[in-house]
Short mmCIF file of C-alpha atoms in Angstrom, two decimals:
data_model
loop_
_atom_site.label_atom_id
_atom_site.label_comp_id
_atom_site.label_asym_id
_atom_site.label_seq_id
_atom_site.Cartn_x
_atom_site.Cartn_y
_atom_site.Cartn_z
CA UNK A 1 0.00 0.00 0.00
CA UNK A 2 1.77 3.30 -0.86
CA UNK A 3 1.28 5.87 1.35
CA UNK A 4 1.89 9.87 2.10
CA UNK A 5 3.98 10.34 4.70
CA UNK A 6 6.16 13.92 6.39
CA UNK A 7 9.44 13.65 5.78
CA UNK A 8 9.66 14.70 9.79
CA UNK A 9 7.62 10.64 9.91
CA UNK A 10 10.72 8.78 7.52
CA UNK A 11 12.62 6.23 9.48
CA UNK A 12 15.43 3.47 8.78
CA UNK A 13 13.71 1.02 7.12
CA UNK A 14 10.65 2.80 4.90
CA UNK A 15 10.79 2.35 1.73
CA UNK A 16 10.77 5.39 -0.38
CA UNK A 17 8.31 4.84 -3.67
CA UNK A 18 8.53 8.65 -4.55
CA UNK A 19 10.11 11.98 -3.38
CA UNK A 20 8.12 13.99 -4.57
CA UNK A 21 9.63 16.69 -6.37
CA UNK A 22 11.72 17.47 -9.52
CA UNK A 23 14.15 15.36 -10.56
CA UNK A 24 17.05 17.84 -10.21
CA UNK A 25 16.03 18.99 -6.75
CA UNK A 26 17.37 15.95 -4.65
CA UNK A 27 20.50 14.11 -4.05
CA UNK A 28 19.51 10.82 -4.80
CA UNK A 29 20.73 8.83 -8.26
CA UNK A 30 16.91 7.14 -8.04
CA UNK A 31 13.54 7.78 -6.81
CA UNK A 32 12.39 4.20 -5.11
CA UNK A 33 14.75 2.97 -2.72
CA UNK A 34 15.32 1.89 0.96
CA UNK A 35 16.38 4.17 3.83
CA UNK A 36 19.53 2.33 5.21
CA UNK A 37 20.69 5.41 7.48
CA UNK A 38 20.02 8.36 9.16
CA UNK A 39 21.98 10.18 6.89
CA UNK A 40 19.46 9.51 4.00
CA UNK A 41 16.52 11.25 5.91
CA UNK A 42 18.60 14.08 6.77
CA UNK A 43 19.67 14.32 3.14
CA UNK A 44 15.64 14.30 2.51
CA UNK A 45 15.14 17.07 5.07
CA UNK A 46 18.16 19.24 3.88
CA UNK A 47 17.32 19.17 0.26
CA UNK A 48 13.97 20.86 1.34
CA UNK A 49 11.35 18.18 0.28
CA UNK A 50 8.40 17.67 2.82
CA UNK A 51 6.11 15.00 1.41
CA UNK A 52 7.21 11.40 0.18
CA UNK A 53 5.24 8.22 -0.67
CA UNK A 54 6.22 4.89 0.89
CA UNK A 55 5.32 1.75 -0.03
CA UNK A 56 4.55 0.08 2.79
CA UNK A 57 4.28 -4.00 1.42
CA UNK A 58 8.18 -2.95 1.00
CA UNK A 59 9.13 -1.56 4.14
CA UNK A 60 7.79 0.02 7.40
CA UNK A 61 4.66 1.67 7.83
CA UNK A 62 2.76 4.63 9.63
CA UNK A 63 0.03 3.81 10.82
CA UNK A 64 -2.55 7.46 10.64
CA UNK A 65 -0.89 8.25 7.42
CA UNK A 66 -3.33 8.76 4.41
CA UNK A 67 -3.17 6.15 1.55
CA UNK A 68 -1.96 8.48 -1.87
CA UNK A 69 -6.02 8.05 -2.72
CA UNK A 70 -7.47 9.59 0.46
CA UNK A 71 -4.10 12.45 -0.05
CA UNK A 72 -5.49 12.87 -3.59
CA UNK A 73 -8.99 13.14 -2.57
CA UNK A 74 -8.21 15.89 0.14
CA UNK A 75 -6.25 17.70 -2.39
CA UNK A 76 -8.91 17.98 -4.92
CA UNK A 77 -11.29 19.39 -2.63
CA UNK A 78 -9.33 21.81 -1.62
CA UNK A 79 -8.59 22.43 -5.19
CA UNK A 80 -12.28 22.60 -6.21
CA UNK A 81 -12.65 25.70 -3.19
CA UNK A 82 -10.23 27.46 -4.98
CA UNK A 83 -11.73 27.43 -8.22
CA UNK A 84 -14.79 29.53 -7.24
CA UNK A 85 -13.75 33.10 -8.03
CA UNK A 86 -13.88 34.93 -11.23
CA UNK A 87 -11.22 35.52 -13.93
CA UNK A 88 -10.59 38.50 -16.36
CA UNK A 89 -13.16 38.01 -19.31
CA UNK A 90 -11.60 37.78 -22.62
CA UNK A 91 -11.87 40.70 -25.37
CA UNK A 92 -10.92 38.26 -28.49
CA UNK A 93 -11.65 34.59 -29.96
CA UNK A 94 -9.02 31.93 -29.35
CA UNK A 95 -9.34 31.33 -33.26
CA UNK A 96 -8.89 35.34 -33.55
CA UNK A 97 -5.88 35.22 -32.05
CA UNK A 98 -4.49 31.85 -32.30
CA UNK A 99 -2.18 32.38 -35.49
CA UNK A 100 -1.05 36.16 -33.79
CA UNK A 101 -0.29 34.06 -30.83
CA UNK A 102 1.93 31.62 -33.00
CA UNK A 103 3.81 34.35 -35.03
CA UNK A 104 4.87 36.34 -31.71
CA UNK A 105 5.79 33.15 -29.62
CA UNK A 106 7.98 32.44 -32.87
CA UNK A 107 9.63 36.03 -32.77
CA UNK A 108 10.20 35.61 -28.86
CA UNK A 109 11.83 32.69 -28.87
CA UNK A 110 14.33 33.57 -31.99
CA UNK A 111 14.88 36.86 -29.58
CA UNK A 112 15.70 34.59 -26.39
CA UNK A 113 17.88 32.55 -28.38
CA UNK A 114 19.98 35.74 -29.92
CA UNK A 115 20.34 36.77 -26.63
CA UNK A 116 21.77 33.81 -25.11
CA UNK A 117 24.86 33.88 -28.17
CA UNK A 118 25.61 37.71 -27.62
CA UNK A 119 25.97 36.78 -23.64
CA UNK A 120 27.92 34.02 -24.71
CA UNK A 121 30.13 36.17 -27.09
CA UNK A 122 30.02 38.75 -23.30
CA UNK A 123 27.53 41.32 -25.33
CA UNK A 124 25.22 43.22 -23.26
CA UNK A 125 21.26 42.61 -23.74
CA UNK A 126 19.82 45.22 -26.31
CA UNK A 127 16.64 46.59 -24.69
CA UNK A 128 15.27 48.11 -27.74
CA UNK A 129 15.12 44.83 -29.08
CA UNK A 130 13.35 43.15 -26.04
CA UNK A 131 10.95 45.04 -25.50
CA UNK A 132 8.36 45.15 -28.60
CA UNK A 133 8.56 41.60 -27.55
CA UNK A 134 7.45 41.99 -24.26
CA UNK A 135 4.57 44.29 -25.24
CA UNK A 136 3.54 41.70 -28.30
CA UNK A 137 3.06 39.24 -25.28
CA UNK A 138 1.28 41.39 -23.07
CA UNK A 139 -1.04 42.71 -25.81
CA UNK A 140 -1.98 39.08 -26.76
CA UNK A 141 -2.85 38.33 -23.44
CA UNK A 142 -5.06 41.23 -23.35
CA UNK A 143 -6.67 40.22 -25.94
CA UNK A 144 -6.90 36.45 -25.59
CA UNK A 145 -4.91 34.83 -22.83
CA UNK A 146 -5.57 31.30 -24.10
CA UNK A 147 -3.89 31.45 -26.94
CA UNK A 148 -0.28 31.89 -25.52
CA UNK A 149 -1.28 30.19 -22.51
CA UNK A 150 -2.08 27.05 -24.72
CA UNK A 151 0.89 27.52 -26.87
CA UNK A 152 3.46 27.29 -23.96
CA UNK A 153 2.36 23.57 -23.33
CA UNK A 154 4.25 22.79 -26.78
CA UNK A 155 8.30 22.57 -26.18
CA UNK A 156 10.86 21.06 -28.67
CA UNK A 157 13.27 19.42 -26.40
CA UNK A 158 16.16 21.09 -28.45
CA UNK A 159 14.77 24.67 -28.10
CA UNK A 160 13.54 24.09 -24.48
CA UNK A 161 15.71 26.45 -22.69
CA UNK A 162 14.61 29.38 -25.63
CA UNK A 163 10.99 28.41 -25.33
CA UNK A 164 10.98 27.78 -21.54
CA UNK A 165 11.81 31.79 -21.13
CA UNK A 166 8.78 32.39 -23.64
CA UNK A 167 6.73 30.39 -21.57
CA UNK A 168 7.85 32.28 -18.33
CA UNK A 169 7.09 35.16 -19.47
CA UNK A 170 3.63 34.57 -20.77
CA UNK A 171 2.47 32.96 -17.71
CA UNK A 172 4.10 35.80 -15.38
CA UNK A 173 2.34 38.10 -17.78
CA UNK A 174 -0.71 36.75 -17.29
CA UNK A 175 -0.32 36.22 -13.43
CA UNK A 176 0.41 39.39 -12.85
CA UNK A 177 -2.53 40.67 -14.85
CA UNK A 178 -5.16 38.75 -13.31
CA UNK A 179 -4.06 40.12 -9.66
CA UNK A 180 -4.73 43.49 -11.37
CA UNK A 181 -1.44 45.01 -11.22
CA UNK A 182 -0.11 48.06 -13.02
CA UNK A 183 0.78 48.25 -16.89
CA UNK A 184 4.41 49.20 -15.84
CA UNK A 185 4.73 46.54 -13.44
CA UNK A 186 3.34 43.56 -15.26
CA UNK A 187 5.95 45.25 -18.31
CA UNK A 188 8.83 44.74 -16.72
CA UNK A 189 7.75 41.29 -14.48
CA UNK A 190 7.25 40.60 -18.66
CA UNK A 191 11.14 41.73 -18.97
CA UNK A 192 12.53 39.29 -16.29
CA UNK A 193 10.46 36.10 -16.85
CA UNK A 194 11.59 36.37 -20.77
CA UNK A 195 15.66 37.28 -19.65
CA UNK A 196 15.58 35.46 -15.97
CA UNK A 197 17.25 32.44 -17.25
CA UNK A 198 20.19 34.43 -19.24
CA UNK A 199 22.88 32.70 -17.26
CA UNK A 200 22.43 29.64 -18.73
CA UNK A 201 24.22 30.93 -21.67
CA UNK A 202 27.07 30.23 -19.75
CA UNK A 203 26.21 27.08 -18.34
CA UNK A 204 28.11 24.20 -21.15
CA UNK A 205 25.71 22.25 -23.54
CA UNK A 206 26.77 19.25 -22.17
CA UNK A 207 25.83 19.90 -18.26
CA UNK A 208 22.43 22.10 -19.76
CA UNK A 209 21.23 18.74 -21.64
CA UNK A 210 23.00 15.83 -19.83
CA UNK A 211 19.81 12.86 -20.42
CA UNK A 212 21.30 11.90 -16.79
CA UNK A 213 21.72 13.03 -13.28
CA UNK A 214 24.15 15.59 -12.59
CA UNK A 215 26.84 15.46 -10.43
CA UNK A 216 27.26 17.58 -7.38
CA UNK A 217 29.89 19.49 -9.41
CA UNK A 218 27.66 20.07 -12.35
CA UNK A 219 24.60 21.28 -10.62
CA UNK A 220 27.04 23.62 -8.56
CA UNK A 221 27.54 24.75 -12.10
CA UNK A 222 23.60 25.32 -13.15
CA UNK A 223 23.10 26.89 -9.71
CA UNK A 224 25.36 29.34 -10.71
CA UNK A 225 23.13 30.50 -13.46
CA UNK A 226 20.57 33.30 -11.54
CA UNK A 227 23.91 35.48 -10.89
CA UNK A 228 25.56 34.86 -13.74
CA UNK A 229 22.39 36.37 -15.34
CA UNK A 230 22.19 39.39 -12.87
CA UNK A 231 25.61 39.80 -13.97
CA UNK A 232 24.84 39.80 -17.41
CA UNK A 233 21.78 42.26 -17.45
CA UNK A 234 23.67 44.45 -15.37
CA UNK A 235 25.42 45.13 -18.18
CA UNK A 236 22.69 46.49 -20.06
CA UNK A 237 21.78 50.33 -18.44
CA UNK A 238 18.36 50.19 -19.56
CA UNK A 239 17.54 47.19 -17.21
CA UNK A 240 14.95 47.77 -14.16
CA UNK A 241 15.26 46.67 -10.75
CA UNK A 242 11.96 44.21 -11.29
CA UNK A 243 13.81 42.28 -14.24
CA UNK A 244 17.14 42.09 -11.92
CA UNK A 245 15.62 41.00 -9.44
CA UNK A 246 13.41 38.21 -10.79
CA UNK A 247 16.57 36.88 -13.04
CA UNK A 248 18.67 36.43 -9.10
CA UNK A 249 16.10 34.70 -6.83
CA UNK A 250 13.60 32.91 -8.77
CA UNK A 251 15.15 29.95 -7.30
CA UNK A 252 14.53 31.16 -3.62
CA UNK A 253 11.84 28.96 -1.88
CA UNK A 254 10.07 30.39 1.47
CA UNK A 255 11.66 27.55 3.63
CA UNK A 256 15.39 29.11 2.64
CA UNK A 257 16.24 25.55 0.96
CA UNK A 258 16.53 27.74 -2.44
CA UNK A 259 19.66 29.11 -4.33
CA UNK A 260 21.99 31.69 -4.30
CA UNK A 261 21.36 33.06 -1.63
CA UNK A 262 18.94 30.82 0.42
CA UNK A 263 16.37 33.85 1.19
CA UNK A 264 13.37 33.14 3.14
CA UNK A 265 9.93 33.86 2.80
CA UNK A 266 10.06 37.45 4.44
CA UNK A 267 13.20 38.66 2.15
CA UNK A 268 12.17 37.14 -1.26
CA UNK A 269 10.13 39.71 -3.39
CA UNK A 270 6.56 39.63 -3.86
CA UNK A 271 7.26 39.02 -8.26
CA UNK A 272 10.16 36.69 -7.75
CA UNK A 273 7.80 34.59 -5.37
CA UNK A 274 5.16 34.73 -8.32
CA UNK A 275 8.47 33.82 -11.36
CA UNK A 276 9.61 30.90 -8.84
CA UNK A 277 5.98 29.62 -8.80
CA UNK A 278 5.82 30.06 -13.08
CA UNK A 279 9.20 28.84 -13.36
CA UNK A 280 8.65 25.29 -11.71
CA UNK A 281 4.92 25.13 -13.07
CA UNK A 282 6.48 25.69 -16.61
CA UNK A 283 9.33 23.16 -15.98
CA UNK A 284 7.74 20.36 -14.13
CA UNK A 285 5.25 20.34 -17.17
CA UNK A 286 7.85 20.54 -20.18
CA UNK A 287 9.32 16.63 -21.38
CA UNK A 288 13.22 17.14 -20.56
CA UNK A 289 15.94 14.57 -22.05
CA UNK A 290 16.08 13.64 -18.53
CA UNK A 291 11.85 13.59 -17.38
CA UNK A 292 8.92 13.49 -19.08
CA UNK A 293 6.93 16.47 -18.52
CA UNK A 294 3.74 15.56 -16.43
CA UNK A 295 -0.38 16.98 -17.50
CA UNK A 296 -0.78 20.63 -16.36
CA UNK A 297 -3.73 19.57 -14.54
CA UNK A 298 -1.16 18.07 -12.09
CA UNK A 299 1.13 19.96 -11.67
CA UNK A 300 -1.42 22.75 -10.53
CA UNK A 301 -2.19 19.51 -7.73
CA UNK A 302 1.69 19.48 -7.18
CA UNK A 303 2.45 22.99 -7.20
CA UNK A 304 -0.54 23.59 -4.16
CA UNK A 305 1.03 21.04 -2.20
CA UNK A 306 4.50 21.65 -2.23
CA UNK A 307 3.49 25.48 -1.52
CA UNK A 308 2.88 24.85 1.89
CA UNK A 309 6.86 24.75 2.36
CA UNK A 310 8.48 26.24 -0.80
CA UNK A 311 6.13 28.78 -2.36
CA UNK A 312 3.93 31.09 -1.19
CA UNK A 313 0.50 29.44 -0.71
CA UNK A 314 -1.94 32.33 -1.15
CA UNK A 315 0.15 33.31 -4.47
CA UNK A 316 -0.28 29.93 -5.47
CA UNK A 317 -4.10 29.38 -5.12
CA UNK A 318 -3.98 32.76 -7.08
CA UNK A 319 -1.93 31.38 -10.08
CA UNK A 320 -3.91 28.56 -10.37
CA UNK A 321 -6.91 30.36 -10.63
CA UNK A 322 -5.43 32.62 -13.48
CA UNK A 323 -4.46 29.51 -15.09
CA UNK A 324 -7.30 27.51 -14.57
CA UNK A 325 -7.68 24.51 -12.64
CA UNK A 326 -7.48 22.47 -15.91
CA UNK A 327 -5.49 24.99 -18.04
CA UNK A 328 -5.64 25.91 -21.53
CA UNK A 329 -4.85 22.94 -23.67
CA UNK A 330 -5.36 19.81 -21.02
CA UNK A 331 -7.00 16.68 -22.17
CA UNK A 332 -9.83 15.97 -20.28
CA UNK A 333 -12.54 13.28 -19.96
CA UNK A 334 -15.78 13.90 -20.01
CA UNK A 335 -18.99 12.02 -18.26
CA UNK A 336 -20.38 11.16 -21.85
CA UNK A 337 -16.91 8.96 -22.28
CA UNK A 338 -15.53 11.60 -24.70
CA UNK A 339 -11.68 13.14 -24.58
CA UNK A 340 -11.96 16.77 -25.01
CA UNK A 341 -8.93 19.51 -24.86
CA UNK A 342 -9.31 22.63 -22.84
CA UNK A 343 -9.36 25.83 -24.80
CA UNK A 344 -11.18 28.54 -22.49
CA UNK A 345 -11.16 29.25 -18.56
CA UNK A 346 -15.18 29.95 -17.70
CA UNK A 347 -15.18 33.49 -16.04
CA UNK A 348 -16.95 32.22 -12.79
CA UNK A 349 -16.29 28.63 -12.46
CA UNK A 350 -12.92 26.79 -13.19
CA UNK A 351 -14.60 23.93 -13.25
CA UNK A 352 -16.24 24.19 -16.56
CA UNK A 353 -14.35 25.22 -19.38
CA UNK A 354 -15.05 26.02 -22.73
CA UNK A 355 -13.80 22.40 -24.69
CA UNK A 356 -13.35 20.84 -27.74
CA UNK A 357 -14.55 17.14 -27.97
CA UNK A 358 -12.69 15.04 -30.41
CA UNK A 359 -12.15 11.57 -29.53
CA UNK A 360 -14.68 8.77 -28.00
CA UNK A 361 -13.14 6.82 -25.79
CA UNK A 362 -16.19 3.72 -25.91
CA UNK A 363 -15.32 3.30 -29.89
CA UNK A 364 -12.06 4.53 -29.46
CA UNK A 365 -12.37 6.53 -32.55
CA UNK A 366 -11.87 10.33 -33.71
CA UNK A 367 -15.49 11.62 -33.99
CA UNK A 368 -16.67 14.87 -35.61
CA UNK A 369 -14.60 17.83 -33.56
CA UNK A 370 -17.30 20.34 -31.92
CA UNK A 371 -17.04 22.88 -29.03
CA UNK A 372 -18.38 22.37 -25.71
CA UNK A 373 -19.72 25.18 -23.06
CA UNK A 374 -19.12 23.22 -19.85
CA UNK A 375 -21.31 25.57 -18.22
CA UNK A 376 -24.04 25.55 -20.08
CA UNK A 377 -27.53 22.40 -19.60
CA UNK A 378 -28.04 20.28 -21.57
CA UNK A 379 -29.58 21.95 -25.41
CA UNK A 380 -27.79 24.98 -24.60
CA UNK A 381 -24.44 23.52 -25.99
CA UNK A 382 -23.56 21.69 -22.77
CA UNK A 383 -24.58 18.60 -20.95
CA UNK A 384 -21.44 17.10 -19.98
CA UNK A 385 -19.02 17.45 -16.96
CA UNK A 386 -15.63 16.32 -16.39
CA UNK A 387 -14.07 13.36 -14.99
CA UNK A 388 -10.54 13.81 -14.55
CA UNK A 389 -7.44 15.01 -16.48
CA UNK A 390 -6.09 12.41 -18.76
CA UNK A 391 -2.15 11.63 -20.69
CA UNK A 392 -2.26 12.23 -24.07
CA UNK A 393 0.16 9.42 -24.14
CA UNK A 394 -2.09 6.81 -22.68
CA UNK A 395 -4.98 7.48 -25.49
CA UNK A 396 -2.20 8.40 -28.41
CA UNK A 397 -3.92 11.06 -29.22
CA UNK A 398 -2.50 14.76 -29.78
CA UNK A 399 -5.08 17.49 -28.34
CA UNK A 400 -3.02 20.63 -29.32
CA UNK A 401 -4.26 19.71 -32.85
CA UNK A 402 -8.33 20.86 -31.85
CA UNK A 403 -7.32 23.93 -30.23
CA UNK A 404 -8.68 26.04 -33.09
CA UNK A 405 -12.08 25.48 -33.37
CA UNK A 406 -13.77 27.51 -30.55
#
């Protein structure tokens, strides 16, 4: 029976079925093992992860600790609460602004990219080319956040560190819009989600997409990266405090386990609490030569648990709102047995989103693509309600292609 467990509840003897966390957060060459010391829990404890998952048929147990289905089920209650309150009401169609969306992700990325060689080649970053970027973005998600939002789910493993920082930025955009902050604000949060990863331009190829675990040595190398990049952008005298600031600590977490410089919940900016929350939502989800990204739908789930130690939890329940519980372009399954992909948030209830059915999972066939108002009865263009979040993997089936029919 596999169970979630404290890390404070881990003794000699459990047997560790899951950590619970990213791959490159903890010192450990595998995921499923045995504790055989004291020094492994306090290895657990140090690299900052709370919650693990024993198996307890394969080592010890605790007794009043929930089975991962009663953990689950508590989760997505709480979930559910948070998905009462409104979001911003769109001023475009997602087919309106789809191809936009596509031509200015396209020009972001090719800007990311350029930037990376000239801090390679120890050029400063040219504002003036930046940011028309940064305003495309924000204008798109104006208009249509969808669009973007549902874009950023697609990653070429090859061009995932140029499209990661298009993805950051988008998402911070958007975050910061829906808590209703300031044009000039959310411009320059724009500014340091699409430039916070910079230093990786000096972090080697090799190290950046290694298919394995690092070594200590290497990740002291990628750690490296948020003042590299401060370094770099400093360079530029255009640059805002807001970008700087963002680039150096969105890989602080509230419990002071982050990096470089281990801040705690009370020192760590109100923006680079809401990039560290964007930046792991966007990675966690993305496949990596060394993980395979996991449904957006859970990593929202992931992201509100692990905030009660590493993020900020009211920020959190506030991203995941702007998001959606089941963002822009998850596959979902519907009560009529039908697979459906996200492609609009409804303004006062998360849980029903605009969809577009495509697939029926009783015939396991394609059927005739339509759009679906979750919200709406039955002969008002509803009539169906969702089951759960599915793997596109486990039906073969590739939702991003019915995006543009709403």
């Amino acid at each position: 029976m596999l169970k979630k467990v404290d890390s404070s509840q881990l003794r000699v003897g459990m047997f560790i079925h899951d950590l619970d966390c990213g791959w490159m957060e903890h010192p450990f060459v595998r995921n499923r093992f045995v504790i055989a010391s004291e020094d492994e829990i306090h290895k657990i404890l140090t690299a900052g992860i709370r919650g693990v998952t024993i198996d307890c048929a394969r080592g010890l147990d605790v007794t009043d600790a929930p089975t991962i289905a009663e953990a689950e089920a508590a989760t997505e209650a709480e979930v559910a609460a948070i998905a009462s309150r409104p979001v911003a009401p769109l001023r475009t169609t997602l087919a309106e602004e789809f191809d936009r969306a596509m031509a200015i992700r396209r020009q972001a990325a090719g800007l990311v990219k350029t930037v990376m060689q000239d801090a390679r080649l120890g050029k400063a970053v040219e504002m003036d080319k930046v940011s028309p970027v940064v305003e495309n973005i924000t204008a798109s998600i104006l208009r249509n956040a969808s669009a973007l939002l549902g874009l950023s789910v697609i990653k070429n493993k090859d061009d995932y560190t140029f499209l990661h920082s298009v993805s950051v930025c988008t998402l911070l955009v958007a975050f910061c819009r829906s808590r209703q902050m300031d044009a000039e604000t959310i411009y320059q949060a724009g500014i340091g989600g699409l430039l916070h990863d910079t230093g990786k331009a000096l972090v080697p190829d090799e190290i950046l997409n290694k298919p394995g675990r690092l070594t200590d040595a290497e990740f002291e190398i990628v750690r490296r990266h948020p003042k590299d990049g401060y370094d770099i952008l400093r360079r530029s005298p255009e640059i805002g405090a807001i970008p700087l600031d963002i680039t150096l600590h969105h890989h602080e977490r509230r419990d002071g386990t982050g990096y470089p410089d281990r801040q705690g919940e009370r020192d760590i900016s109100e923006l680079a609490q809401m990039a560290a929350i964007v930046d792991v939502y966007d990675a966690i989800t993305a496949d990596r030569c060394y993980h395979k990204g996991m449904p957006a739908a859970e990593a929202l789930r992931k992201m509100y648990e692990w905030s009660k130690f590493h993020f900020n939890p009211a920020l959190t329940q506030e991203f995941m709102r702007c998001v959606g519980i089941y963002p822009v372009g998850t596959l979902v399954l519907l009560e009529s047995g039908r697979l459906a992909v996200v492609v609009e948030p409804h303004e006062t209830s998360l849980l029903t989103p605009k969809v577009n059915v495509f697939y029926s999972t009783r015939s396991q066939t394609y059927i005739k693509p339509q759009t679906v108002d979750l919200a709406r009865g039955v002969g008002f263009g509803g009539g169906d309600k969702i089951v759960r979040h599915e793997s596109p993997e486990k039906w073969q089936v590739d939702p991003l292609r019915f995006m543009q029919l709403a």
